PDB file of C-alpha atoms in Angstrom:
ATOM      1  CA  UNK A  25      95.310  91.945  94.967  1.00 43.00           C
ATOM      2  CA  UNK A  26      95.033  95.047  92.656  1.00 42.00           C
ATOM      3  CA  UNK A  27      94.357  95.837  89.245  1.00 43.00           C
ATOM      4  CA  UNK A  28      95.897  99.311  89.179  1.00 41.00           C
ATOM      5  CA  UNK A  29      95.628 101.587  85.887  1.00 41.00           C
ATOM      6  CA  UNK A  30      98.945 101.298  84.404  1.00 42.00           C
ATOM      7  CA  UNK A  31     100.500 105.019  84.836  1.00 40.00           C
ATOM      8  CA  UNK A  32     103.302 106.426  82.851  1.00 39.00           C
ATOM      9  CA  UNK A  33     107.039 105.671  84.360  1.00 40.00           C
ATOM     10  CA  UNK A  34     109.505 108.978  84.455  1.00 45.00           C
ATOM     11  CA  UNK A  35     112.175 109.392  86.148  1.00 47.00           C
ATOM     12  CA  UNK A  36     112.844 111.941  88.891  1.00 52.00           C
ATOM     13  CA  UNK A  37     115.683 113.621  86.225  1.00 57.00           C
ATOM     14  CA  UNK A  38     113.218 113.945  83.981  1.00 58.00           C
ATOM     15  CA  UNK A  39     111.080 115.696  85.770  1.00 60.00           C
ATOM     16  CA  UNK A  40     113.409 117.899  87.345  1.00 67.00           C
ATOM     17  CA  UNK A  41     114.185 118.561  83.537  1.00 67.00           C
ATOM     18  CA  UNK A  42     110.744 119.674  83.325  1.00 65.00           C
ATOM     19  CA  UNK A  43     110.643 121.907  85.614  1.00 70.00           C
ATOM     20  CA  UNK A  44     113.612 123.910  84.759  1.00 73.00           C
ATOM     21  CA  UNK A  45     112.710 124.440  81.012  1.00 70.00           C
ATOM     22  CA  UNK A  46     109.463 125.834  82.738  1.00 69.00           C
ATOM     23  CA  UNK A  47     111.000 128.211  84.717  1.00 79.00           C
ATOM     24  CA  UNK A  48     113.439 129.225  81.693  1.00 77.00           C
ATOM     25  CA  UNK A  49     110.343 129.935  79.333  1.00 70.00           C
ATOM     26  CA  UNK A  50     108.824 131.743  82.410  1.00 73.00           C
ATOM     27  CA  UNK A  51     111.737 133.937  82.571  1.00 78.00           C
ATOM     28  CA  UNK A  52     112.591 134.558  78.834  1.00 79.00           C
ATOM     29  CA  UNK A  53     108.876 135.714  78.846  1.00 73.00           C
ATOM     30  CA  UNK A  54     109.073 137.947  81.987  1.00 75.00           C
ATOM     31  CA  UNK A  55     112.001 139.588  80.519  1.00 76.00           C
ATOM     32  CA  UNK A  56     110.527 140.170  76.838  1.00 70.00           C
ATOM     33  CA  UNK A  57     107.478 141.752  78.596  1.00 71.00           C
ATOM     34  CA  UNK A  58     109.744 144.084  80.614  1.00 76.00           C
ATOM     35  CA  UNK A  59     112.755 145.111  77.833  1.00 70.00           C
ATOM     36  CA  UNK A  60     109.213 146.301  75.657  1.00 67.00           C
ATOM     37  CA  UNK A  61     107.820 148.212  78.774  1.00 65.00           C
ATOM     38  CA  UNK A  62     111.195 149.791  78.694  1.00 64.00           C
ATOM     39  CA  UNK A  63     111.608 150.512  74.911  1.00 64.00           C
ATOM     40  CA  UNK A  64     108.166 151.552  74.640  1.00 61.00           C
ATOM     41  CA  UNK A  65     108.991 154.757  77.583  1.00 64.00           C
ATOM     42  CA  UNK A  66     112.426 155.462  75.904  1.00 65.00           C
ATOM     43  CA  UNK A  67     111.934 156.132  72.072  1.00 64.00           C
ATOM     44  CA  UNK A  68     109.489 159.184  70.276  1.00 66.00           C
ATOM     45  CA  UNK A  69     106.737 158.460  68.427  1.00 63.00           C
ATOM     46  CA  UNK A  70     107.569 158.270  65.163  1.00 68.00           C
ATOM     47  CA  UNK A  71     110.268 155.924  66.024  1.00 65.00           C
ATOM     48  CA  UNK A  72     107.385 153.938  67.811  1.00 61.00           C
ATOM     49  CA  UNK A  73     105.041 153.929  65.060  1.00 68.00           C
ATOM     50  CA  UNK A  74     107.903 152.600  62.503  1.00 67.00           C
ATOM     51  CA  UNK A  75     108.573 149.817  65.396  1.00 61.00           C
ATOM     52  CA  UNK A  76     105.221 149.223  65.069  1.00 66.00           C
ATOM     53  CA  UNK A  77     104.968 148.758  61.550  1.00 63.00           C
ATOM     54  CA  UNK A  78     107.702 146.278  61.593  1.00 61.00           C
ATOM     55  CA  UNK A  79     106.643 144.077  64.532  1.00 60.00           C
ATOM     56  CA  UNK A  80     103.278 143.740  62.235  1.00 61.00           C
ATOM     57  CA  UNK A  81     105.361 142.539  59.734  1.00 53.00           C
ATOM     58  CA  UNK A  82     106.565 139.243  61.603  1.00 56.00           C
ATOM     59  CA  UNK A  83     103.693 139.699  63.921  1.00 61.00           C
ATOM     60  CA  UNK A  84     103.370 135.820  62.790  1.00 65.00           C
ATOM     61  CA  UNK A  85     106.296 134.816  64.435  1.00 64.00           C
ATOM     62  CA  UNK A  86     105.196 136.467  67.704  1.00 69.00           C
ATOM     63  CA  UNK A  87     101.914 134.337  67.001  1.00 72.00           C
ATOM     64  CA  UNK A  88     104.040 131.151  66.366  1.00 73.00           C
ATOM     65  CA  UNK A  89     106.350 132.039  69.354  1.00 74.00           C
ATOM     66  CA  UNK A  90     103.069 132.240  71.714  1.00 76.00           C
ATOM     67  CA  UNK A  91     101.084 129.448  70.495  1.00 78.00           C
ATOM     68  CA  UNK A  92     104.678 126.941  71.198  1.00 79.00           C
ATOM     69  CA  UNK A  93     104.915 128.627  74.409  1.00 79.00           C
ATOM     70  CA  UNK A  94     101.390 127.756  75.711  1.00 80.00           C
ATOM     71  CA  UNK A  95     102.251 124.109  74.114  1.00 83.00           C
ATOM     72  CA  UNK A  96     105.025 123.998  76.391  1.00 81.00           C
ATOM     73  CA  UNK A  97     102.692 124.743  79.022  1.00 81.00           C
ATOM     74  CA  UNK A  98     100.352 122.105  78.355  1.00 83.00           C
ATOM     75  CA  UNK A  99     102.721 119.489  77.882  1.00 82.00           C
ATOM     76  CA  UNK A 100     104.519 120.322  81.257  1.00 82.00           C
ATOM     77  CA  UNK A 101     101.462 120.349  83.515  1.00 83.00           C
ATOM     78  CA  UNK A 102      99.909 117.278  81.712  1.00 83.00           C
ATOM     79  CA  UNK A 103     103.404 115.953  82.325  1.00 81.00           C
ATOM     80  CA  UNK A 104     103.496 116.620  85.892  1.00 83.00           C
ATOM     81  CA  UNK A 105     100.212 115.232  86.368  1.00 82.00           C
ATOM     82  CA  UNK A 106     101.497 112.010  85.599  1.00 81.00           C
ATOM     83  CA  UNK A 107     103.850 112.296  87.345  1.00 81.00           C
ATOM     84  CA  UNK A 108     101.877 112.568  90.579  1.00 83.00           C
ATOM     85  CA  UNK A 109     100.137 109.376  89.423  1.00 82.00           C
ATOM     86  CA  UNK A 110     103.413 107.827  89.149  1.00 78.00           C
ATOM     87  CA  UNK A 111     104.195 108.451  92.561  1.00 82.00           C
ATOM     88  CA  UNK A 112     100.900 108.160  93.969  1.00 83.00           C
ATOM     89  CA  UNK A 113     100.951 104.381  92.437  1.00 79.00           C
ATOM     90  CA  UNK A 114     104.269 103.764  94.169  1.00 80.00           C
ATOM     91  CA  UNK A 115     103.533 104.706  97.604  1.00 84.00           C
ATOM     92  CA  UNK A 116     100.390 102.702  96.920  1.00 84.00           C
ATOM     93  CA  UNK A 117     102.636  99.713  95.749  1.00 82.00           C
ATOM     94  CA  UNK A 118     104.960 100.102  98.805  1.00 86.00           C
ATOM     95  CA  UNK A 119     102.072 100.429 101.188  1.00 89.00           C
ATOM     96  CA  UNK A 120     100.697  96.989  99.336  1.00 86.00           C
ATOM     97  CA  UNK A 121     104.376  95.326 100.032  1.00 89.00           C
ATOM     98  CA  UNK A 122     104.552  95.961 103.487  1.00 91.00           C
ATOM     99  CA  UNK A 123     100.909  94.575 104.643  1.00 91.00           C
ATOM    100  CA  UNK A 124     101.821  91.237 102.113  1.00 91.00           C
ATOM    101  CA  UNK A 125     105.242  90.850 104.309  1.00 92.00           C
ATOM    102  CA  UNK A 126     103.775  91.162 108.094  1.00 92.00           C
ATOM    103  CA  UNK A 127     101.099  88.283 106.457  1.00 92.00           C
ATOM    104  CA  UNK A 128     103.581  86.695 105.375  1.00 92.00           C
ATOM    105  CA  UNK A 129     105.438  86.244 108.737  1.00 93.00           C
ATOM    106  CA  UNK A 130     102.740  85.489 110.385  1.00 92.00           C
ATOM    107  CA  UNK A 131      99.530  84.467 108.640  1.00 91.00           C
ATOM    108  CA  UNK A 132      97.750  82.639 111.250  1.00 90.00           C
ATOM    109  CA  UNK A 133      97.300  86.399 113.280  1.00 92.00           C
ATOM    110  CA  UNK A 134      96.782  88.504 110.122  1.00 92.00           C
ATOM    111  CA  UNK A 135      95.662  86.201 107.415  1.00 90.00           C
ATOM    112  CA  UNK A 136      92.175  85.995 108.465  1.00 92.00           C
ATOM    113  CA  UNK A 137      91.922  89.820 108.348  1.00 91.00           C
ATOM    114  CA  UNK A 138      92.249  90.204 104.728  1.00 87.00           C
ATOM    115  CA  UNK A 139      91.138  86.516 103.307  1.00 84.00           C
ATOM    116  CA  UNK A 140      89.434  83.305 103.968  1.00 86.00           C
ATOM    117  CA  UNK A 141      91.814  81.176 105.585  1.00 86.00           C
ATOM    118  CA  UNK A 142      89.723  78.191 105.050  1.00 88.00           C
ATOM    119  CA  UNK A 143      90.876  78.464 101.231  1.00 86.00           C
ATOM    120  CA  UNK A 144      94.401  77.519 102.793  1.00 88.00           C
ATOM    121  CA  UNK A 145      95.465  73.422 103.399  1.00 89.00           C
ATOM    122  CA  UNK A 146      97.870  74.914 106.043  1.00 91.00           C
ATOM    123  CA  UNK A 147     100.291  78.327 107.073  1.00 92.00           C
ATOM    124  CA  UNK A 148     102.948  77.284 105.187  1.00 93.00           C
ATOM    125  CA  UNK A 149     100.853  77.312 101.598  1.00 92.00           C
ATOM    126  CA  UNK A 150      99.397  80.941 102.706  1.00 92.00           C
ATOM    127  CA  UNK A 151     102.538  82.282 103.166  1.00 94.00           C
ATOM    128  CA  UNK A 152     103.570  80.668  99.833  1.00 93.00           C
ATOM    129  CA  UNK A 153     100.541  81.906  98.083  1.00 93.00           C
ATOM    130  CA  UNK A 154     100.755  86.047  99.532  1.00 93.00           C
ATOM    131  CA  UNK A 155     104.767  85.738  98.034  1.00 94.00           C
ATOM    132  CA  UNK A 156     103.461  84.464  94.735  1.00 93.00           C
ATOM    133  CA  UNK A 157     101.479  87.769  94.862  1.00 92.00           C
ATOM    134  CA  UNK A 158     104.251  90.092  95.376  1.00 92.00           C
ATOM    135  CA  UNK A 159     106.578  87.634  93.477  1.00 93.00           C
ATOM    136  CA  UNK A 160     103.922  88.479  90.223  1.00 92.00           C
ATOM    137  CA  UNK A 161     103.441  92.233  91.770  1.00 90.00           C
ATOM    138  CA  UNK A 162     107.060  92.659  91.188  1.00 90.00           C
ATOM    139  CA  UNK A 163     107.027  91.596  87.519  1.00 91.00           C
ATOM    140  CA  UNK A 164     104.445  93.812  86.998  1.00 89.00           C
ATOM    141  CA  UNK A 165     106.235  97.113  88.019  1.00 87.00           C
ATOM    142  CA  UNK A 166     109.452  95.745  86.330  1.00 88.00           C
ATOM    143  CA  UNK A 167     107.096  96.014  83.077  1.00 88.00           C
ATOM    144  CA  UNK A 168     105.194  99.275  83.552  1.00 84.00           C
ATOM    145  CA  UNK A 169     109.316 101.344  84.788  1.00 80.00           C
ATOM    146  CA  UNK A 170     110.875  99.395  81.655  1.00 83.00           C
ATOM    147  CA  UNK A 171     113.436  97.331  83.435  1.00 86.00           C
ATOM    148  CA  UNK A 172     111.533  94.032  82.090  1.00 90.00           C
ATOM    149  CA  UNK A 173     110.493  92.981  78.888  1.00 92.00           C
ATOM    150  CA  UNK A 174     107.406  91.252  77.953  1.00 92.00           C
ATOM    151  CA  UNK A 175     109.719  88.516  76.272  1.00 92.00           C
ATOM    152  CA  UNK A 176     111.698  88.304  79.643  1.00 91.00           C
ATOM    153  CA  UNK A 177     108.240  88.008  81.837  1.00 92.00           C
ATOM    154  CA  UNK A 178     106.968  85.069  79.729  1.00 91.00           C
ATOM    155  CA  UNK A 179     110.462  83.275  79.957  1.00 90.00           C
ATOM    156  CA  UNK A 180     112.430  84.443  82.994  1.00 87.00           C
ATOM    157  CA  UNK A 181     109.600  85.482  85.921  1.00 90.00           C
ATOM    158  CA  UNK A 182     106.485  82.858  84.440  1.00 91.00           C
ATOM    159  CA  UNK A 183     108.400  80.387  82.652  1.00 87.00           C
ATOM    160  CA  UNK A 184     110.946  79.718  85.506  1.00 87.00           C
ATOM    161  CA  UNK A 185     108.086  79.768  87.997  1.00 91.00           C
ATOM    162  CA  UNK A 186     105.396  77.734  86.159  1.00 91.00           C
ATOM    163  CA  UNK A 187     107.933  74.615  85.877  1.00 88.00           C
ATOM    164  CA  UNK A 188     106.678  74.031  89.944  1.00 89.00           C
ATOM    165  CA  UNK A 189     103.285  72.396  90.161  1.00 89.00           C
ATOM    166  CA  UNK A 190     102.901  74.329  93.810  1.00 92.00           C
ATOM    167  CA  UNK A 191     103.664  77.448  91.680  1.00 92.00           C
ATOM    168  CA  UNK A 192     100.654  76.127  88.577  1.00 91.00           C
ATOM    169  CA  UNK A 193      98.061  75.306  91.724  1.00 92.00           C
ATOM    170  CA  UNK A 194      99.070  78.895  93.506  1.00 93.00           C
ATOM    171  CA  UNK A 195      97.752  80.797  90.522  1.00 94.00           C
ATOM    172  CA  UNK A 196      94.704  79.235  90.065  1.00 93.00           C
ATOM    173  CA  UNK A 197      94.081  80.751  93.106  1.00 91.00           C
ATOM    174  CA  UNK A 198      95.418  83.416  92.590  1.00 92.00           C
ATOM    175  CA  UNK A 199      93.243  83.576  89.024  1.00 93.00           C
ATOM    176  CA  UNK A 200      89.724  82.797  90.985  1.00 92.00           C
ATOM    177  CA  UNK A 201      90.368  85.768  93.067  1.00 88.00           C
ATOM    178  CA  UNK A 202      91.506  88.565  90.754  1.00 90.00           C
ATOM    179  CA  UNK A 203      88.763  86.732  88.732  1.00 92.00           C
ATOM    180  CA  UNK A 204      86.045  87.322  91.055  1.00 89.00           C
ATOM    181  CA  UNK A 205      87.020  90.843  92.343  1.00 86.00           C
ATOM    182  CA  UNK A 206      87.562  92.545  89.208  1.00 88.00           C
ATOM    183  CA  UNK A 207      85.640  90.332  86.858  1.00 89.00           C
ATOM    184  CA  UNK A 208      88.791  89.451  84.721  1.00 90.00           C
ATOM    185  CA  UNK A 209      92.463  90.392  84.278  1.00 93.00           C
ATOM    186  CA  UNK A 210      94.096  93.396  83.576  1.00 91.00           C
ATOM    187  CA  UNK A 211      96.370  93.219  80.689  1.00 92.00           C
ATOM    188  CA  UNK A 212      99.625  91.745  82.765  1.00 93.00           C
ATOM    189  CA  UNK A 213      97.941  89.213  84.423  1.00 94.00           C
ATOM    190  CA  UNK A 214      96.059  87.934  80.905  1.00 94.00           C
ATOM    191  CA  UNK A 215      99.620  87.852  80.315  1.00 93.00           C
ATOM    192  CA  UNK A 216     100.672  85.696  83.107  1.00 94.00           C
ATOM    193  CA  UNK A 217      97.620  83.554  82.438  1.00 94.00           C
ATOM    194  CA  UNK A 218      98.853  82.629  79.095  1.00 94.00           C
ATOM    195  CA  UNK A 219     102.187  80.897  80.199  1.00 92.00           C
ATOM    196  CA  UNK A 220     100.518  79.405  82.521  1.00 93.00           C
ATOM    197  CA  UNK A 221      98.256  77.501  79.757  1.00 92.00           C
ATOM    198  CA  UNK A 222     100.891  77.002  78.006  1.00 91.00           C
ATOM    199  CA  UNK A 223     103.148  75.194  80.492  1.00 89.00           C
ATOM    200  CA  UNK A 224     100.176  73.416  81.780  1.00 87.00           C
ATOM    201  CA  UNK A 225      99.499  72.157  78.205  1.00 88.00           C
ATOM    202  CA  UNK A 226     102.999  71.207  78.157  1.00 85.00           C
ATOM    203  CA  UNK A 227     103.104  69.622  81.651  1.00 79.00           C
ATOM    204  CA  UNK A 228      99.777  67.508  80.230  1.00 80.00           C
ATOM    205  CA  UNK A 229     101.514  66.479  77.082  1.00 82.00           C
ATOM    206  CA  UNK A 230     105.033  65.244  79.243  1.00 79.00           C
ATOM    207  CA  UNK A 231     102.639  63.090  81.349  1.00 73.00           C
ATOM    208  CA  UNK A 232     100.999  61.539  78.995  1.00 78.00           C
ATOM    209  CA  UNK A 233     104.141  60.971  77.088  1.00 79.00           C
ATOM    210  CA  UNK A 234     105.782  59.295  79.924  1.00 75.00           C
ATOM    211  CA  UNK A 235     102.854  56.956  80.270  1.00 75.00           C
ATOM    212  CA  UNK A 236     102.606  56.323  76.813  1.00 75.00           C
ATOM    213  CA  UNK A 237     106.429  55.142  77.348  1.00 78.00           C
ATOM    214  CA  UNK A 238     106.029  52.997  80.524  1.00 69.00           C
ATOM    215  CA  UNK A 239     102.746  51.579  78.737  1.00 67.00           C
ATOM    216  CA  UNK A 240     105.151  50.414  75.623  1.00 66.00           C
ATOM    217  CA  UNK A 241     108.035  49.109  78.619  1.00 64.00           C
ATOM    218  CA  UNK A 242     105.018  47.258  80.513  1.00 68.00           C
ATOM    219  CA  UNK A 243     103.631  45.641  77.162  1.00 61.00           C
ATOM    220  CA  UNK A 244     107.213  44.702  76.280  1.00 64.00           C
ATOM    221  CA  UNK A 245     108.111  42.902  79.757  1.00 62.00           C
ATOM    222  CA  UNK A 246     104.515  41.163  79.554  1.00 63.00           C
ATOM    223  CA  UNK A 247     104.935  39.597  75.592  1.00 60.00           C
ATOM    224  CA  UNK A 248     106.733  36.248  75.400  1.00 59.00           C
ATOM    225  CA  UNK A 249     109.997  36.315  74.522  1.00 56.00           C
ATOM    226  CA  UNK A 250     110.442  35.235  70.635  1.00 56.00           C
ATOM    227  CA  UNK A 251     112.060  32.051  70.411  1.00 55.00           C
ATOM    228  CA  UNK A 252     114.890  32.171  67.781  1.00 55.00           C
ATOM    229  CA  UNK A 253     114.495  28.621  65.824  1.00 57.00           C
ATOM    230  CA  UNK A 254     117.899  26.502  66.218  1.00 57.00           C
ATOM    231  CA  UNK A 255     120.372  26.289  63.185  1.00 57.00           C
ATOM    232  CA  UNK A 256     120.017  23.940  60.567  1.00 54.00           C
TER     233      UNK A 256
END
């Protein structure tokens, strides 16, 4: 029932990771900035001016050591905002899960509040159809955390489910709907779409190769039988 932008998938190590080279860099800084408050109120002049003179010298590494610094900063609040999306999308996805299950268990009472029932032959196809959803919904975070393939969606999730015709009839449902919401697919459900064409194309071909095959059986039973001509 959602085509959610895909977010990048962390972990919460990761980002604990994160956080604690932040607060290193923050600290190495801090003290830097101190020690040279400290320096700068303990030695004379001259000895200040020839300190000078040398930190002008490599006054490009300072310039280098700045400019990685700031990086780091950039790449760990850019960082954490993903993160945040991450999370966001999984309470979203959680949220999503719970409201499919109380449908599920009883879509005659809650059914009608989120869907035409009438597109329904009966309770037991509805509940059928809202697991499909969070059968496919659970593909589709296996893809976007890492912990499925694209090779094992097509031949483990789709493949194993398109070999039921309930499971082909479900998704054209399913298809119309997305279809008319969003006006398309996202990128996983294009996905989906395509092994469903493709065992559909092959479901076509195995039924008209089995007729083809009782055709030949039925023309066989119906011709004569060849009379073999006696011995001479």
């Amino acid at each position: 029932m959602s085509n959610v932008p895909e977010p990048v998938i962390g972990s919460k190590r990761t980002s604990r990771v994160w956080l604690a080279v932040g607060i290193s860099c923050a600290v190495i800084l801090a003290s830097v900035l101190i020690a040279s408050v400290l320096v700068m109120l303990r030695i004379s002049d001259s000895t200040l001016n020839r300190l000078s003179d040398t930190g002008q010298a490599f006054g490009i590494f300072s310039t280098l050591f700045s400019a990685a610094a700031l990086m780091g900063v950039a790449l760990s609040v850019t960082y954490q905002s993903r993160q945040n999306k991450r999370y966001d999308y999984e309470a979203w996805h959680t949220a999503h899960a719970g409201l499919l299950a109380r449908v599920i268990e009883d879509p005659g009472t809650f059914g009608p509040c989120i869907g035409n029932p009438a597109r329904f032959d009966s309770e037991v196809e509805a509940r059928r159809y809202y697991f499909t959803t969070l059968w496919l919904n659970f593909g589709q975070i296996g893809l976007r955390a890492g912990n499925m393939t694209e090779a094992s969606i097509r031949d483990e999730l789709c493949g194993e489910m398109f070999e039921s015709q309930m499971a082909r009839d479900l998704w054209i449902k399913r298809r119309e709907i997305l279809t008319r919401a969003y006006g398309g697919l996202s990128p996983f459900y294009q996905l989906v779409d395509e092994e469903f064409e493709r065992t559909q194309r092959a479901a076509v071909e195995e039924d008209e190769k089995a007729k083809a095959m009782g055709a030949e059986v039925m023309d066989e039973a119906a011709s004569p039988p060849r009379m073999i001509p006696p011995p001479a």
